[in-house]
Short mmCIF file of C-alpha atoms in Angstrom, two decimals:
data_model
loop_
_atom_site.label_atom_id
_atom_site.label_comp_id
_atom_site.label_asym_id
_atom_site.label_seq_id
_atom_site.Cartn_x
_atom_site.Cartn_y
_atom_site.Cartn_z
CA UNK A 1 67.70 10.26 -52.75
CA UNK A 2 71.27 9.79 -52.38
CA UNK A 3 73.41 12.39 -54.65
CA UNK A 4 76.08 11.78 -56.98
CA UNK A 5 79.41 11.13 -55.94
CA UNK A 6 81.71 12.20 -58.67
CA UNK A 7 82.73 15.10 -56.93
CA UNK A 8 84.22 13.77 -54.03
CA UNK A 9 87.31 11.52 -53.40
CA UNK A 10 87.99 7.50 -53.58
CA UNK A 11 86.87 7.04 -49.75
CA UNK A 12 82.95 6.34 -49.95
CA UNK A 13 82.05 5.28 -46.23
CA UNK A 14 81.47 2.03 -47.23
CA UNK A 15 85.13 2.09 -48.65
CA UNK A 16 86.26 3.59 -45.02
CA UNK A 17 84.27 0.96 -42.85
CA UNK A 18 85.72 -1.94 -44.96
CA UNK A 19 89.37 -0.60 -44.83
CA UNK A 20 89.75 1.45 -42.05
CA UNK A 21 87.38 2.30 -39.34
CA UNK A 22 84.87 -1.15 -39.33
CA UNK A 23 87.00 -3.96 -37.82
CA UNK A 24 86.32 -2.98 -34.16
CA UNK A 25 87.05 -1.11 -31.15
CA UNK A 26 90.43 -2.28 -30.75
CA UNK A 27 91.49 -3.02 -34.50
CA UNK A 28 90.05 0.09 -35.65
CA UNK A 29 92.86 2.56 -37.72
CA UNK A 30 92.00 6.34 -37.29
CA UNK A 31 91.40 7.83 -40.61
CA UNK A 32 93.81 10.69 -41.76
CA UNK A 33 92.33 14.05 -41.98
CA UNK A 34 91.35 14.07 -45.47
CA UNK A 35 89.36 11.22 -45.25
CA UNK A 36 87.19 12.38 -42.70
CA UNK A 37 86.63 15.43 -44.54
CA UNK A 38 85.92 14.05 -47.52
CA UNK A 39 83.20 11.54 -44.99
CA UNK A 40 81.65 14.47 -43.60
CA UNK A 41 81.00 16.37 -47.22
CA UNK A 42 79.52 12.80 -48.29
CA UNK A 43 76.82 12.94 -45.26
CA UNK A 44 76.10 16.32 -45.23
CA UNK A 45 75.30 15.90 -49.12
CA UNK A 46 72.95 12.91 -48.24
CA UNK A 47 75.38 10.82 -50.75
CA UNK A 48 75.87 7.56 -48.61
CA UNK A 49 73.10 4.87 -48.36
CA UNK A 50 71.33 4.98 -45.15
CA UNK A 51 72.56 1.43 -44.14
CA UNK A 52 75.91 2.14 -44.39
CA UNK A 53 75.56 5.94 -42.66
CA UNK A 54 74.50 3.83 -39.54
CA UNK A 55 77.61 1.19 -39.79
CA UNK A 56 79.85 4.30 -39.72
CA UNK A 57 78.12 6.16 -37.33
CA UNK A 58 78.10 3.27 -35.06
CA UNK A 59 82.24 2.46 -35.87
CA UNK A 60 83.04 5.65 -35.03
CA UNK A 61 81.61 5.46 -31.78
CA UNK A 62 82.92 2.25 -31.28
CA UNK A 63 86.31 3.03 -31.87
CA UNK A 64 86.16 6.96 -30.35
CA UNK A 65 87.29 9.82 -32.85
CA UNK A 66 90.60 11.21 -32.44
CA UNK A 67 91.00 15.15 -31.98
CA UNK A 68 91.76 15.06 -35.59
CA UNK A 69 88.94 13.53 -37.07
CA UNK A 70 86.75 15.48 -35.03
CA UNK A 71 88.79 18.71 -36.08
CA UNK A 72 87.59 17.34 -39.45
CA UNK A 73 84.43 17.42 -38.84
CA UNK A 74 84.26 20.50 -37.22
CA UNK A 75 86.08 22.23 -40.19
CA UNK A 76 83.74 20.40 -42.24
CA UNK A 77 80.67 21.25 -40.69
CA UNK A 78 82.03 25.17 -40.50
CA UNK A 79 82.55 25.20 -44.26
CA UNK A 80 79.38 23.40 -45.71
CA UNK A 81 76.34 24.14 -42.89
CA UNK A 82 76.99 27.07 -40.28
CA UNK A 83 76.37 30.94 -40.97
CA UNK A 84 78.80 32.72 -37.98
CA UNK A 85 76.54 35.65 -36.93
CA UNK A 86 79.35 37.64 -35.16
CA UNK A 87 78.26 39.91 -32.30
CA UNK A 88 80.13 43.46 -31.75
CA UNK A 89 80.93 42.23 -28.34
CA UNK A 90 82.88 39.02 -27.68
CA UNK A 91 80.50 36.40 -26.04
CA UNK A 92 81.44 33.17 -24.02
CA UNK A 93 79.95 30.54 -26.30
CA UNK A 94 77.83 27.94 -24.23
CA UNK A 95 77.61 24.48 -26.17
CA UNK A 96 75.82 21.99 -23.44
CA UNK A 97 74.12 18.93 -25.18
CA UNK A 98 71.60 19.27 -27.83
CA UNK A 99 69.66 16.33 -26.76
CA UNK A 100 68.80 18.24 -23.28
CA UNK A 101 67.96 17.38 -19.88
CA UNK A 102 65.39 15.02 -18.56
CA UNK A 103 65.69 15.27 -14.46
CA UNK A 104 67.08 18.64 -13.37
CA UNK A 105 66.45 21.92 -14.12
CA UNK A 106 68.09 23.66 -17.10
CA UNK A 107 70.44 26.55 -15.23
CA UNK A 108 72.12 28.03 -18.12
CA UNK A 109 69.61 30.60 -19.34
CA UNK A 110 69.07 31.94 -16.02
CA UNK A 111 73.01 31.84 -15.51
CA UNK A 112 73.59 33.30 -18.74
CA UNK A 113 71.72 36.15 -17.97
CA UNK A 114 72.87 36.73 -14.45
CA UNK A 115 76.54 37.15 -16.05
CA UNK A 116 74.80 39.31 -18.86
CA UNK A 117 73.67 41.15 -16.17
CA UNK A 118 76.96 41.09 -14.37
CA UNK A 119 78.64 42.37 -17.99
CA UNK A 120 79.75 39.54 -19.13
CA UNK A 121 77.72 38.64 -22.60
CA UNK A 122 76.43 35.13 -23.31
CA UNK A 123 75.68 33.21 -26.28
CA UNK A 124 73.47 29.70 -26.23
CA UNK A 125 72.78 28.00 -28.91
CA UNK A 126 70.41 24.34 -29.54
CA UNK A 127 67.81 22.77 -31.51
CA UNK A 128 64.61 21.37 -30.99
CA UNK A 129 64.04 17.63 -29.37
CA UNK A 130 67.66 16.53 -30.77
CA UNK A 131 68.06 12.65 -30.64
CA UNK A 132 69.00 10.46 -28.92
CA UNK A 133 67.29 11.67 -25.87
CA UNK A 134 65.25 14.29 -27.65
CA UNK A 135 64.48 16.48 -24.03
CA UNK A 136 64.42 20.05 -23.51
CA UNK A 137 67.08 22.41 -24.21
CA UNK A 138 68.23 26.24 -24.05
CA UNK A 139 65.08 26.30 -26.37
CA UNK A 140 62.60 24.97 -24.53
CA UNK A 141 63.63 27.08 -21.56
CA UNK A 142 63.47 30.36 -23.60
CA UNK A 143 60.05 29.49 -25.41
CA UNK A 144 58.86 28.79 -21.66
CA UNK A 145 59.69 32.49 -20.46
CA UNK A 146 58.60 33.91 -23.80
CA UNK A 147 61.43 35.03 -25.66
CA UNK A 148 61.52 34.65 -29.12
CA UNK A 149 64.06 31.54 -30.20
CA UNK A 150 63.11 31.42 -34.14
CA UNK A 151 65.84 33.80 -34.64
CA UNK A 152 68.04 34.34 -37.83
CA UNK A 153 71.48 34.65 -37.08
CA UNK A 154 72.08 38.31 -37.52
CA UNK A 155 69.55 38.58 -35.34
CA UNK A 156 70.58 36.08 -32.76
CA UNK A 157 73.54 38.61 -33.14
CA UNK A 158 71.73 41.45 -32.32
CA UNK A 159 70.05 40.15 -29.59
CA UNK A 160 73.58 39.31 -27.92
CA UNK A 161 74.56 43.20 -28.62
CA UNK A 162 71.17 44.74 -27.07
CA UNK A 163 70.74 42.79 -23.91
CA UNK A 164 74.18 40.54 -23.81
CA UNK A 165 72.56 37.48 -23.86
CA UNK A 166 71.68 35.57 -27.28
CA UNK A 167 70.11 32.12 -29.14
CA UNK A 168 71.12 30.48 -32.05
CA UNK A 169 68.66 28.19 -33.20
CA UNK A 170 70.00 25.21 -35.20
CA UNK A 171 67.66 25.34 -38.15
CA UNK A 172 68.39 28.40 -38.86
CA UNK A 173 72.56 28.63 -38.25
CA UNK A 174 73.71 24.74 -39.21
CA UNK A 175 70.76 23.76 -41.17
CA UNK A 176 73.19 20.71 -42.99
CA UNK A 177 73.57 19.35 -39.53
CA UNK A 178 70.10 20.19 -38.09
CA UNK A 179 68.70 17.88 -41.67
CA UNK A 180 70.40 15.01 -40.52
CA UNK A 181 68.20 14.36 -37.39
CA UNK A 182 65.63 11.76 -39.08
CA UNK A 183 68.88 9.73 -39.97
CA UNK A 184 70.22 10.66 -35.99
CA UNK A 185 66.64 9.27 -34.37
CA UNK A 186 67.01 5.98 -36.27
CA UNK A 187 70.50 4.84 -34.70
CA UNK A 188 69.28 4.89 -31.27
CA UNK A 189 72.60 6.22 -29.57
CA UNK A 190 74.32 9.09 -29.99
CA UNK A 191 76.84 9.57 -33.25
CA UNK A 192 80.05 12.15 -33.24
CA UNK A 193 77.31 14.71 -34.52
CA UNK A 194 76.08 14.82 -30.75
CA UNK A 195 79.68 15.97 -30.02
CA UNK A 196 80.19 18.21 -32.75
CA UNK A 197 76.65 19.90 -33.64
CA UNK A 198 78.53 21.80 -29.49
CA UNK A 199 81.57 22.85 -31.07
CA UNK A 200 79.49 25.04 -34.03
CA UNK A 201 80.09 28.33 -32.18
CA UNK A 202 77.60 30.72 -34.39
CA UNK A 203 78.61 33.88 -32.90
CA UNK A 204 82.29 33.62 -33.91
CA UNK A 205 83.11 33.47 -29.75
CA UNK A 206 86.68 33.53 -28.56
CA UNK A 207 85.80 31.64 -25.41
CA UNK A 208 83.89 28.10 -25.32
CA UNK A 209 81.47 27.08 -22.49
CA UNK A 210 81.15 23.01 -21.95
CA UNK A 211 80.58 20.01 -20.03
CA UNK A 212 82.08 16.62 -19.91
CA UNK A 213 81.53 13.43 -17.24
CA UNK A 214 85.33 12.49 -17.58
CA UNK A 215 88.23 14.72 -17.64
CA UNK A 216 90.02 12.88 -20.95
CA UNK A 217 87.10 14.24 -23.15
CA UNK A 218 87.56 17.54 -21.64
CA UNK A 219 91.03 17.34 -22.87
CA UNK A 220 89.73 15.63 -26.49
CA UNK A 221 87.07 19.07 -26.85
CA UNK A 222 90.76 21.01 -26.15
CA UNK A 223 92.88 19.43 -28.43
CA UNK A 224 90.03 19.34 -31.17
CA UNK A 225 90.01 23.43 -31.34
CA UNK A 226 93.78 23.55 -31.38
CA UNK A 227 93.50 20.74 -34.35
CA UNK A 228 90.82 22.99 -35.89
CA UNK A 229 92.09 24.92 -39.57
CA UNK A 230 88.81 27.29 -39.20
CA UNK A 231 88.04 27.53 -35.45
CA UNK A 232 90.40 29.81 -33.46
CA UNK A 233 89.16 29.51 -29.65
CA UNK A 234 91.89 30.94 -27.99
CA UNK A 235 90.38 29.62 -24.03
CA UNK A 236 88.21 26.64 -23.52
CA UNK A 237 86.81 26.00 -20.12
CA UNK A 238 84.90 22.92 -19.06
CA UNK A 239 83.53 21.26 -16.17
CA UNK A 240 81.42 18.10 -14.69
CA UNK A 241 78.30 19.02 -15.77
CA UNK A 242 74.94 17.29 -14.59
CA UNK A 243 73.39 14.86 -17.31
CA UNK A 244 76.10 15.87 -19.61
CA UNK A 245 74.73 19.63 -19.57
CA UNK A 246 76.43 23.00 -19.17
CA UNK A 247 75.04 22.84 -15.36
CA UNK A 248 77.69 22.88 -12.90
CA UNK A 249 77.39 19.46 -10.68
CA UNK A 250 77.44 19.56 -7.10
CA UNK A 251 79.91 18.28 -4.72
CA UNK A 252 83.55 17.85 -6.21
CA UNK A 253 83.79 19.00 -9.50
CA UNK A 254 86.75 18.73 -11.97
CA UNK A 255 87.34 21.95 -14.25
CA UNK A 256 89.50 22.11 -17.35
CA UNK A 257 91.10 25.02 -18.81
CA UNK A 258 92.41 25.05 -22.17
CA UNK A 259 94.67 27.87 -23.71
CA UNK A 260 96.79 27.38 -26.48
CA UNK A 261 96.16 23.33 -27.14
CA UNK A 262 97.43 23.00 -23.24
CA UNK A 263 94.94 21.99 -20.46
CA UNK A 264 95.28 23.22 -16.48
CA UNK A 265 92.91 21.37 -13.94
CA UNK A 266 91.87 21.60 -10.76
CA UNK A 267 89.27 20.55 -8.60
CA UNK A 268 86.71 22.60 -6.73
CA UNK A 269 83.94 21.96 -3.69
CA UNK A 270 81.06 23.93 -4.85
CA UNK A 271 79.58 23.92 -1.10
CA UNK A 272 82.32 26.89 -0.52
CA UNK A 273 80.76 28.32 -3.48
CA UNK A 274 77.22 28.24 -1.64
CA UNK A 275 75.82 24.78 -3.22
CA UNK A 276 76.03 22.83 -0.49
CA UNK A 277 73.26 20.21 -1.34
CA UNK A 278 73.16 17.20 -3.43
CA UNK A 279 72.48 16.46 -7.30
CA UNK A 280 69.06 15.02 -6.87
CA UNK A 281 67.85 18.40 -4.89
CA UNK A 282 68.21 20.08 -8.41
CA UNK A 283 65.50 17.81 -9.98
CA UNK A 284 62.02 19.18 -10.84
CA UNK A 285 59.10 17.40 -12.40
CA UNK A 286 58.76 19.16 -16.07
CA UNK A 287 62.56 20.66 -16.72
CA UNK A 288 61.12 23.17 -19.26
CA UNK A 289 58.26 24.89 -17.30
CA UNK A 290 59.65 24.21 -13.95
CA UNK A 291 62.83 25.35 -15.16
CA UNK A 292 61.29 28.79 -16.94
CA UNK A 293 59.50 29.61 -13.39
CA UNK A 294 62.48 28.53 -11.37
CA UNK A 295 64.44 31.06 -13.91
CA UNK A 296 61.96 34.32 -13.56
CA UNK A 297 61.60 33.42 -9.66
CA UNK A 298 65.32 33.88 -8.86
CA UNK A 299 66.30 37.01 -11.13
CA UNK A 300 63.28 38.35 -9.35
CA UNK A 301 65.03 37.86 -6.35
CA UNK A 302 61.92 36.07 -4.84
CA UNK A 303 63.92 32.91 -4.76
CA UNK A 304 67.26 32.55 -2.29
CA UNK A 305 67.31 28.82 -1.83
CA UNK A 306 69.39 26.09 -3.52
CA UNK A 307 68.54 27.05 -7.20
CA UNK A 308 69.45 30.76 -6.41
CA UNK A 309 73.07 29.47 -5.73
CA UNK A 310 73.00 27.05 -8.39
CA UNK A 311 72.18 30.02 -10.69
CA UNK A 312 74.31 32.41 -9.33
CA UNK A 313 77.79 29.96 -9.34
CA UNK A 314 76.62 28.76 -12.98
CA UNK A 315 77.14 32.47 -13.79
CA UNK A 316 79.97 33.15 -11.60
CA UNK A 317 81.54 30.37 -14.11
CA UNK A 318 80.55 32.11 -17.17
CA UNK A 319 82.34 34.80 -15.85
CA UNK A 320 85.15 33.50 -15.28
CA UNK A 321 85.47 32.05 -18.21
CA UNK A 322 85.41 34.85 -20.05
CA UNK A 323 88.51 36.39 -17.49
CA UNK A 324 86.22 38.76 -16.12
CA UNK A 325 86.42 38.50 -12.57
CA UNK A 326 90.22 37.40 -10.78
CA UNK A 327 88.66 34.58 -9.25
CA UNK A 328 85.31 32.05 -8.77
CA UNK A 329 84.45 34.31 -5.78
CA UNK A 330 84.75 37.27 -7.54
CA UNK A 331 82.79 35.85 -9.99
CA UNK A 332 80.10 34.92 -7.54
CA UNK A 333 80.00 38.14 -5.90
CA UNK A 334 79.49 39.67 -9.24
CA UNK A 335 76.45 37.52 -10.26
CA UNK A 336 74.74 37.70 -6.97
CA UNK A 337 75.08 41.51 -6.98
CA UNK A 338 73.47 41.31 -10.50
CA UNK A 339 70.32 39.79 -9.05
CA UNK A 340 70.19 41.94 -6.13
CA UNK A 341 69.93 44.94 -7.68
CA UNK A 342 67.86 44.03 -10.57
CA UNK A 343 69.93 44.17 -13.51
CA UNK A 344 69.06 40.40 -14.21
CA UNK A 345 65.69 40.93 -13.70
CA UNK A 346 65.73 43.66 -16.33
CA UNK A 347 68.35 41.41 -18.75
CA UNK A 348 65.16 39.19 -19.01
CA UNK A 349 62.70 41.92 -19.36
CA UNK A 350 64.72 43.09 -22.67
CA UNK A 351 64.71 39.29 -23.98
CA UNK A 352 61.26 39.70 -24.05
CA UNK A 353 60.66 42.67 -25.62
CA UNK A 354 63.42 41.93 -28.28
#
């Protein structure tokens, strides 16, 4: 039942699609920060009616949220739902889509704990089938390989400090955000809570992780941090990810690098990073299993073919993200090493015992 709204401002939603954001892609007005504060705090305390939840849902993604909105949100978000579990060490935080992947295979964990391996400590955080798409995620993956993913923070935290690789489970770290997904399933498309639900960053991380298709929302995610009152992220990097995922695409890919609310880019062929091969030779049948085997077969070292360097380049960029190699083919060097003479193998061995 919808709560009371005496305690917040004069801008019910309704009130903000009739006067502000509901005339339209192109006659839209942005809202000023306060207002989408005070429209955040409304859905996260289940005040507005369901009808009009989906009207603003859908206006806002009709008429695209400015940095400053989504700063809102964010800032919202971090002071009414997440508990920050912070690590002793200083993770890169790794936001890829909640909603998951439905064709390829889900790199990330395995790349995450290649650069663990390499010394370079990981976070990943997701839920469990997130709509709109409602595939697998970091979760999935993990569950597959056994390692425990029903994790509190502090001891998602923990986890990160043992074997330098952590989860965050949604539920359990943004459990405002993580209630609204009966409301997400029944819209049908994806909502700024898609985009935002990324940007949580449980462990308190200094460096963010993330995808994007096109390089203007690369620079939106960059200008959204530097907008942000209660998220201080001094380096952002981002890159074309495959279906919107934290999984480096082949061919020419387009990285961003954000430091201080200003974004570098520059283009790199991954076949001189050793994935020469197309998009659609990443694909496997059932992305969670195949993608847990696939995982455990390469920090084995039983696997050197096209996932191996997919794995090992996905790491190499978690690495450098974090500034700890000089270059991508230090980076690279560093993660293969890592598999070669088992350290990965035994990151994942610790996972499971944790």
């Amino acid at each position: 039942m919808a709560q009371s709204s005496e305690h917040h401002g004069e801008w019910p939603l309704k009130r903000l699609l009739t006067e502000v954001v509901g005339s339209g892609h192109k006659s839209a007005d942005d809202m000023t920060r306060a207002q989408a504060t005070e429209a955040f705090e409304r859905i996260l305390d289940d005040e507005p009616d369901h009808t009009t939840l989906g009207a603003f849902w859908l206006a806002n993604r009709w008429k695209r949220n400015t940095p400053d909105e989504l700063a809102a949100y964010i800032d919202t978000m971090a002071d009414r739902s997440v508990e920050v579990a912070t690590p002793d060490c200083d993770p890169v935080d790794c936001g890829a889509n909640y909603d998951g992947k439905g064709r390829s295979a889900i790199l990330g964990v395995g790349a995450g704990i290649v650069a663990a391996a390499a010394g370079t400590p990981v976070v990943t955080h997701s839920g469990d089938r997130v709509p709109t798409q409602k595939q697998d995620a970091y979760k999935h993956v993990l569950d597959e390989l056994g390692v425990r993913t029903d994790l509190k923070p502090a001891e998602s935290a923990d986890m990160v400090d043992e074997t330098g690789f952590g989860f965050y489970y949604q539920p359990n770290f943004n459990p405002g955000v993580a209630g609204l997904v009966e409301r997400r399933d029944m819209m049908g498309v994806r909502t700024f809570v898609n985009t935002i639900e990324t940007l949580a960053n449980p462990a308190g991380a200094d460096v963010h992780l993330g995808s994007f298709y096109h390089l203007p929302y690369a620079k939106r995610i960059i200008d959204t941090f530097a907008a942000s009152e209660r998220y201080e992220i001094p380096r952002v990097v981002m890159f074309q990810g495959m279906e919107g995922y934290d999984d480096i695409r082949p061919g020419s890919t387009t990285v961003a690098v954000g430091e201080g609310g200003e974004l570098d880019d520059f283009e790199i062929k991954t076949d001189e990073y050793g994935m020469d091969f197309a998009e659609e030779d990443l694909e496997v049948d059932d992305v969670a299993t195949d993608s847990a085997a696939i995982t455990e077969a390469v920090l084995a070292g039983d696997r050197e073919d096209r996932f191996a360097d997919a794995i090992a380049l996905n790491g190499a960029f978690r690495i450098y993200a974090r500034e700890d190699c000089e270059s991508l083919d230090e980076g690279l060097a560093m993660a293969r090493e890592a598999i070669a003479d088992g350290s990965a193998e035994a990151v994942l061995d610790e996972l499971r015992e944790f």
